DNA sequence: CTGTGAGTTGAAGTGCACTTCAACTCAAGG
DNA sequence: CCTTGAGTTGAAGTGCACTTCAACTCACAG
C-alpha cells in the first residue's frame, strides 16, 4: 500500500471519474504531485478533499463556493479533523434551510392536494400578489429557484 | 379583468420571465391562443400549469418529466382540482425521498463533525469500499449525484 | 394617425459541471 | 525490448434551463 495514488486509484476509491478529478484540479479544488513522466500522484489526504467536495455538492453548494471553503484550510499543514469539522459545520445551516424549505413545500403540497388549488393567487405555495417583477433578473420569485441546477 | 392574459400579464402574475414562458411553450408545457396579429393570449388556467411547473422544479423534477406529467391531464376539458391533486400527489414520494436523503446527510454530517473524519473508507457518508467503478457511467457513486444540477 | 411600449421570431449565447476526443507519452509485466 | 493499459493535454462537445439579440410587427392611448 503505497502512500501516493494514481488518478485511477483516486477515481476508484472516491467514485469520481478521472475527467472530473482533472476538472477539480483545474478549478483549484484538489492538487497533485507529478512523477518524472508528468503523471499525477495524489497524497492520501486528497481523498478527504474529494469526499468533502462530493458531500458539499449534496448540500447544494457550487464548486466555486467549495473552492473558497477549501481555500480557508491551512496550507502549511495537513488539515486536522477539527479543520474538516469546522468546514462541515459551516454547511450545516444551508442544509437545515434546504430541508426546511423542502419540508414546507411538502406540507403545502399536502394542503393543495386536499383542495386541488395550486392557485397562484391564493395557495400558500405561491406568489403573494402581482407586485413583483422589475426588481432585476431573478428577483421576482417567491419560490426559491430550484437550487438544484448543476451536474 | 379580461379572461385572456398577454405574455407580460402571465409573466408578472407567475413570476416567470417571458423568455421562460416561450421556452415552456416550445417544450409543450403550456399553450397559448394567438390574436390576429400573432400575439400569445393565455387562458387563466395556464396560470395553474405554470404554478405546477415551478412547484415541480422545486421538488427536483426535470422539465421533461413535468411535460410527461402534464401530458397525462385530460385535454378535452379544463383540469379539475382533483386532476391537479393527483399530479401533485405523484411528486409526494420524490419529495419525501429528497427530504430523507438530505436529513440523513445532515445526521451523518453531525456525526462527522464530531469525529472530523470525512473518511472515504470509514465514514457512513461515503463509499463502502473500492468495489465500485466499471458499472457504467455514473453507476459508481454511493452518494446520490446532486439532483441539483439544472438552472 | 402616430408614437411607444409590448410582443414576435430564430439563432446564438450563458453558466455549470462535466465528458469526449485525438494525438500522444508513461509505466510495468512478460 | 515490446506491448498494453493507464495517463497526459487542450479543445470541443453535452445537457439543462434559460437569456439575449437583432430585426421586425402589434396594440392602443392620445
Coordinates of C-alpha atoms (C1' of nucleotides) in Angstrom, one line a residue:
Chain A
X1 CA 0.0 0.0 0.0
X2 CA 2.0 3.0 -1.3
X3 CA 1.2 6.4 0.0
X4 CA 0.6 8.1 -3.3
X5 CA -2.4 7.4 -5.5
X6 CA -2.6 7.5 -9.3
X7 CA -5.6 9.2 -10.8
X8 CA -7.1 5.8 -11.5
X9 CA -6.7 4.8 -7.8
X10 CA -8.3 8.0 -6.6
X11 CA -11.1 7.7 -9.1
X12 CA -12.0 4.2 -7.9
X13 CA -11.6 5.0 -4.3
X14 CA -13.6 8.2 -4.4
X15 CA -16.1 7.2 -7.1
X16 CA -15.3 10.3 -9.1
X17 CA -14.4 10.0 -12.8
X18 CA -10.8 10.8 -13.7
X19 CA -12.1 13.6 -16.0
X20 CA -13.9 15.1 -13.1
X21 CA -10.8 14.9 -10.9
X22 CA -8.8 16.7 -13.6
X23 CA -11.5 19.3 -13.8
X24 CA -11.4 19.8 -10.0
X25 CA -7.7 20.3 -10.2
X26 CA -8.1 23.0 -12.9
X27 CA -10.5 24.8 -10.6
X28 CA -8.1 24.5 -7.8
X29 CA -10.1 22.2 -5.6
X30 CA -7.5 19.4 -5.3
X31 CA -3.8 19.2 -6.1
X32 CA -1.4 16.5 -7.2
X33 CA 2.3 16.0 -7.3
X34 CA 3.8 14.8 -10.6
X35 CA 6.1 11.9 -11.4
X36 CA 9.1 12.4 -13.6
X37 CA 6.9 11.4 -16.5
X38 CA 4.3 14.1 -15.7
X39 CA 1.7 11.8 -14.3
X40 CA -0.4 12.9 -11.3
X41 CA 0.2 11.3 -7.9
X42 CA -2.2 12.1 -5.1
X43 CA -1.4 12.3 -1.4
X44 CA -4.0 10.2 0.6
X45 CA -5.2 13.4 2.1
X46 CA -6.7 14.3 -1.2
X47 CA -9.2 11.5 -0.7
X48 CA -10.7 13.6 2.2
X49 CA -10.8 16.7 0.0
X50 CA -12.7 14.8 -2.7
X51 CA -15.1 13.4 0.0
X52 CA -15.7 16.9 1.2
X53 CA -16.4 18.1 -2.4
X54 CA -19.0 15.5 -3.0
X55 CA -20.7 16.0 0.3
X56 CA -20.8 19.7 -0.2
X57 CA -22.4 19.2 -3.6
X58 CA -25.1 17.2 -1.9
X59 CA -25.7 20.1 0.3
X60 CA -26.2 22.2 -2.8
X61 CA -23.0 24.2 -2.7
X62 CA -21.4 25.2 -6.0
X63 CA -17.8 24.2 -6.9
X64 CA -16.8 27.8 -6.7
X65 CA -18.0 28.1 -3.1
X66 CA -16.5 24.8 -2.3
X67 CA -13.2 26.1 -3.6
X68 CA -13.5 29.1 -1.4
X69 CA -14.2 26.9 1.6
X70 CA -11.2 24.7 0.9
X71 CA -9.0 27.8 0.4
X72 CA -9.7 28.6 4.1
X73 CA -7.9 25.4 5.2
X74 CA -4.3 25.9 6.4
X75 CA -2.0 25.2 3.5
X76 CA 1.1 24.8 5.7
X77 CA 0.0 21.5 7.3
X78 CA -2.3 18.7 6.5
X79 CA -5.8 19.7 7.7
X80 CA -6.7 18.3 11.1
X81 CA -10.0 16.5 11.9
X82 CA -11.0 19.8 13.6
X83 CA -10.3 21.7 10.4
X84 CA -12.7 19.4 8.5
X85 CA -15.2 19.5 11.3
X86 CA -15.3 23.3 11.0
X87 CA -15.9 23.3 7.3
X88 CA -18.6 20.6 7.6
X89 CA -20.3 22.6 10.3
X90 CA -20.3 25.7 8.0
X91 CA -22.7 23.8 5.6
X92 CA -25.0 22.8 8.4
X93 CA -27.1 25.9 8.2
X94 CA -27.6 25.6 4.5
X95 CA -28.6 22.0 4.8
X96 CA -31.1 22.9 7.6
X97 CA -32.5 25.6 5.3
X98 CA -32.8 23.3 2.4
X99 CA -34.6 20.7 4.5
X100 CA -36.8 23.3 6.0
X101 CA -37.9 24.6 2.5
X102 CA -38.5 21.2 1.2
X103 CA -40.5 20.2 4.2
X104 CA -42.6 23.3 3.9
X105 CA -43.1 22.6 0.2
X106 CA -44.3 19.1 1.2
X107 CA -46.7 20.4 3.8
X108 CA -48.0 23.0 1.4
X109 CA -48.3 20.4 -1.3
X110 CA -50.4 18.2 1.1
X111 CA -52.7 21.1 1.7
X112 CA -53.0 21.8 -2.0
X113 CA -53.6 18.1 -2.7
X114 CA -56.5 18.5 -0.3
X115 CA -58.0 21.4 -2.1
X116 CA -56.6 20.9 -5.6
X117 CA -56.0 24.6 -5.8
X118 CA -52.4 25.3 -7.0
X119 CA -53.7 28.8 -7.4
X120 CA -51.0 31.4 -7.8
X121 CA -53.3 33.9 -6.2
X122 CA -54.4 32.0 -3.1
X123 CA -52.2 29.0 -2.5
X124 CA -49.6 29.4 0.2
X125 CA -47.2 27.8 -2.2
X126 CA -47.1 30.7 -4.5
X127 CA -46.6 34.2 -5.3
X128 CA -48.3 36.6 -2.8
X129 CA -49.5 39.0 -5.4
X130 CA -48.6 40.6 -8.6
X131 CA -46.4 43.4 -7.2
X132 CA -43.2 41.6 -8.3
X133 CA -41.1 41.8 -11.4
X134 CA -38.9 44.7 -12.2
X135 CA -36.6 44.0 -9.3
X136 CA -33.8 42.8 -11.6
X137 CA -33.5 39.4 -13.1
X138 CA -34.5 36.5 -10.9
X139 CA -35.5 38.8 -8.1
X140 CA -39.2 38.3 -8.5
X141 CA -39.7 34.7 -7.5
X142 CA -41.5 33.7 -4.3
X143 CA -40.5 30.1 -4.6
X144 CA -36.7 29.9 -4.4
X145 CA -35.2 29.0 -7.7
X146 CA -34.5 25.3 -8.0
X147 CA -31.2 25.3 -6.1
X148 CA -30.9 22.0 -8.0
X149 CA -29.4 23.1 -11.1
X150 CA -25.8 21.7 -11.6
X151 CA -24.5 18.3 -12.5
Chain B
X1 CA -60.4 41.7 -15.8
X2 CA -60.4 40.1 -19.2
X3 CA -60.1 36.3 -19.3
X4 CA -57.1 36.1 -21.6
X5 CA -53.6 37.1 -20.4
X6 CA -50.8 38.5 -22.5
X7 CA -47.4 37.0 -22.0
X8 CA -46.5 40.1 -19.9
X9 CA -49.5 39.5 -17.7
X10 CA -48.7 35.9 -17.2
X11 CA -45.1 36.7 -16.5
X12 CA -45.9 39.2 -13.8
X13 CA -48.6 37.0 -12.2
X14 CA -46.5 33.9 -12.3
X15 CA -43.1 35.4 -11.6
X16 CA -41.7 33.6 -14.6
X17 CA -39.8 35.6 -17.3
X18 CA -41.5 35.9 -20.8
X19 CA -38.5 34.1 -22.3
X20 CA -39.0 31.2 -20.0
X21 CA -42.7 31.1 -20.8
X22 CA -41.9 30.9 -24.6
X23 CA -39.4 28.2 -23.8
X24 CA -42.0 26.2 -21.9
X25 CA -44.3 26.6 -24.8
X26 CA -41.6 25.2 -27.2
X27 CA -41.3 22.2 -24.9
X28 CA -45.0 21.7 -24.9
X29 CA -45.5 22.5 -21.2
X30 CA -48.0 25.3 -21.7
X31 CA -50.1 26.6 -24.6
X32 CA -51.5 29.8 -25.9
X33 CA -54.0 31.1 -28.4
X34 CA -53.0 33.7 -30.8
X35 CA -54.5 37.1 -31.7
X36 CA -55.0 38.1 -35.3
X37 CA -51.6 39.8 -35.0
X38 CA -49.9 36.6 -33.8
X39 CA -49.5 37.5 -30.2
X40 CA -50.0 35.0 -27.5
X41 CA -53.1 35.0 -25.3
X42 CA -53.2 32.7 -22.3
X43 CA -56.3 31.2 -20.7
X44 CA -56.3 31.8 -17.0
X45 CA -56.0 28.0 -16.5
X46 CA -52.4 28.4 -17.8
X47 CA -51.5 30.1 -14.5
X48 CA -52.2 26.9 -12.8
X49 CA -50.0 25.0 -15.2
X50 CA -47.1 27.4 -14.6
X51 CA -47.6 27.1 -10.9
X52 CA -47.4 23.4 -11.2
X53 CA -44.2 23.6 -13.3
X54 CA -42.5 25.8 -10.7
X55 CA -43.5 23.6 -7.8
X56 CA -42.4 20.5 -9.6
X57 CA -39.0 22.1 -10.2
X58 CA -38.7 22.7 -6.5
X59 CA -39.3 19.0 -6.0
X60 CA -36.4 18.4 -8.3
X61 CA -38.3 17.2 -11.4
X62 CA -36.9 17.9 -14.8
X63 CA -38.9 19.8 -17.4
X64 CA -39.1 16.7 -19.5
X65 CA -40.7 14.8 -16.7
X66 CA -43.0 17.6 -15.9
X67 CA -44.1 17.6 -19.6
X68 CA -44.9 13.9 -19.3
X69 CA -46.9 14.5 -16.2
X70 CA -48.8 17.4 -17.8
X71 CA -49.5 15.3 -20.8
X72 CA -51.4 12.9 -18.6
X73 CA -54.0 15.6 -17.9
X74 CA -57.3 15.3 -19.8
X75 CA -57.0 17.6 -22.9
X76 CA -60.7 17.6 -23.6
X77 CA -61.6 19.6 -20.5
X78 CA -60.0 22.0 -18.2
X79 CA -58.3 20.0 -15.5
X80 CA -60.3 19.7 -12.3
X81 CA -58.9 20.3 -8.8
X82 CA -58.8 16.5 -8.5
X83 CA -56.7 16.3 -11.6
X84 CA -54.1 18.7 -10.1
X85 CA -54.3 17.0 -6.7
X86 CA -53.4 13.7 -8.4
X87 CA -50.4 15.1 -10.2
X88 CA -49.2 16.9 -7.0
X89 CA -49.6 13.7 -5.1
X90 CA -47.4 11.9 -7.6
X91 CA -44.5 14.1 -6.6
X92 CA -45.0 13.4 -2.9
X93 CA -42.8 10.3 -2.9
X94 CA -40.0 12.1 -4.6
X95 CA -40.2 14.9 -2.2
X96 CA -40.2 12.5 0.8
X97 CA -37.1 10.8 -0.6
X98 CA -35.3 14.0 -1.1
X99 CA -36.0 15.1 2.4
X100 CA -35.0 11.7 3.7
X101 CA -31.6 11.8 1.9
X102 CA -30.9 15.3 3.0
X103 CA -31.8 14.6 6.6
X104 CA -29.6 11.5 6.6
X105 CA -26.8 13.7 5.1
X106 CA -27.3 16.1 7.9
X107 CA -27.2 13.5 10.6
X108 CA -24.2 11.9 9.1
X109 CA -22.5 15.3 8.8
X110 CA -23.2 15.8 12.5
X111 CA -21.5 12.6 13.3
X112 CA -18.6 13.5 11.1
X113 CA -18.4 16.9 12.7
X114 CA -18.0 15.1 15.9
X115 CA -15.1 12.9 14.7
X116 CA -13.8 15.2 11.9
X117 CA -13.3 12.1 9.8
X118 CA -14.9 12.6 6.4
X119 CA -13.0 9.4 5.6
X120 CA -13.9 7.7 2.4
X121 CA -13.1 4.4 4.0
X122 CA -14.9 4.5 7.3
X123 CA -17.4 7.4 7.3
X124 CA -21.0 6.4 6.9
X125 CA -21.3 9.3 4.5
X126 CA -19.3 7.6 1.8
X127 CA -18.3 4.9 -0.4
X128 CA -18.5 1.5 1.3
X129 CA -15.3 0.2 -0.3
X130 CA -13.5 0.2 -3.6
X131 CA -15.5 -2.5 -5.3
X132 CA -17.2 0.1 -7.5
X133 CA -16.5 1.6 -10.9
X134 CA -17.0 -0.3 -14.1
X135 CA -20.8 -0.4 -13.7
X136 CA -21.2 2.1 -16.4
X137 CA -21.1 5.9 -16.2
X138 CA -22.4 7.3 -13.0
X139 CA -23.2 4.0 -11.5
X140 CA -20.4 4.0 -9.1
X141 CA -21.4 6.6 -6.6
X142 CA -22.7 6.0 -3.1
X143 CA -23.8 9.4 -2.5
X144 CA -26.6 10.2 -5.0
X145 CA -25.5 12.7 -7.6
X146 CA -26.5 16.2 -6.7
X147 CA -30.0 16.0 -8.1
X148 CA -29.4 19.7 -8.1
X149 CA -27.8 20.3 -11.4
X150 CA -30.1 22.5 -13.6
X151 CA -30.8 26.2 -13.6
Chain C
dC1 C1' -52.7 58.7 -37.5
dT2 C1' -48.8 58.1 -34.8
dG3 C1' -45.7 57.1 -31.3
dT4 C1' -44.4 53.9 -27.9
dG5 C1' -44.2 50.0 -25.1
dA6 C1' -45.2 45.2 -25.6
dG7 C1' -44.8 41.3 -28.5
dT8 C1' -42.8 38.1 -32.4
dT9 C1' -39.1 35.0 -34.4
dG10 C1' -34.8 32.0 -34.9
dA11 C1' -30.3 31.8 -33.8
dA12 C1' -26.8 32.2 -30.8
dG13 C1' -25.1 32.8 -26.1
dT14 C1' -24.6 31.6 -20.9
dG15 C1' -23.3 29.0 -16.7
dC16 C1' -22.4 24.9 -14.5
dA17 C1' -20.3 20.6 -14.2
dC18 C1' -18.5 17.6 -16.5
dT19 C1' -17.3 14.3 -20.7
dT20 C1' -15.3 13.1 -25.1
dC21 C1' -11.8 13.2 -28.4
dA22 C1' -7.4 12.9 -30.8
dA23 C1' -2.9 12.5 -30.6
dC24 C1' 0.4 11.5 -27.9
dT25 C1' 3.6 9.6 -23.7
dC26 C1' 4.4 6.6 -19.5
dA27 C1' 4.9 2.5 -16.6
dA28 C1' 5.4 -2.1 -15.9
dG29 C1' 4.8 -7.2 -16.7
dG30 C1' 6.5 -11.0 -19.8
Chain D
dC1 C1' 12.6 -4.7 -25.7
dC2 C1' 7.9 -4.7 -26.5
dT3 C1' 3.3 -4.5 -25.8
dT4 C1' -0.6 -2.8 -23.4
dG5 C1' -3.2 -0.4 -20.2
dA6 C1' -3.1 3.9 -17.9
dG7 C1' -2.1 8.6 -18.1
dT8 C1' -1.3 13.5 -20.5
dT9 C1' -3.1 17.7 -23.0
dG10 C1' -6.1 21.4 -25.0
dA11 C1' -10.1 22.0 -27.4
dA12 C1' -14.5 20.9 -28.3
dG13 C1' -18.9 18.8 -27.1
dT14 C1' -23.1 17.8 -23.8
dG15 C1' -27.3 18.6 -21.2
dC16 C1' -30.3 21.5 -18.9
dA17 C1' -32.8 25.6 -18.3
dC18 C1' -32.9 29.5 -19.8
dT19 C1' -31.4 34.5 -21.7
dT20 C1' -30.0 37.7 -25.1
dC21 C1' -30.0 39.7 -29.5
dA22 C1' -31.4 41.8 -33.9
dA23 C1' -34.8 42.9 -36.8
dC24 C1' -39.2 43.2 -37.0
dT25 C1' -44.7 43.8 -36.0
dC26 C1' -48.8 44.8 -32.8
dA27 C1' -51.9 47.2 -29.9
dC28 C1' -53.6 51.0 -28.1
dA29 C1' -53.6 55.9 -25.7
dG30 C1' -53.7 60.4 -27.2

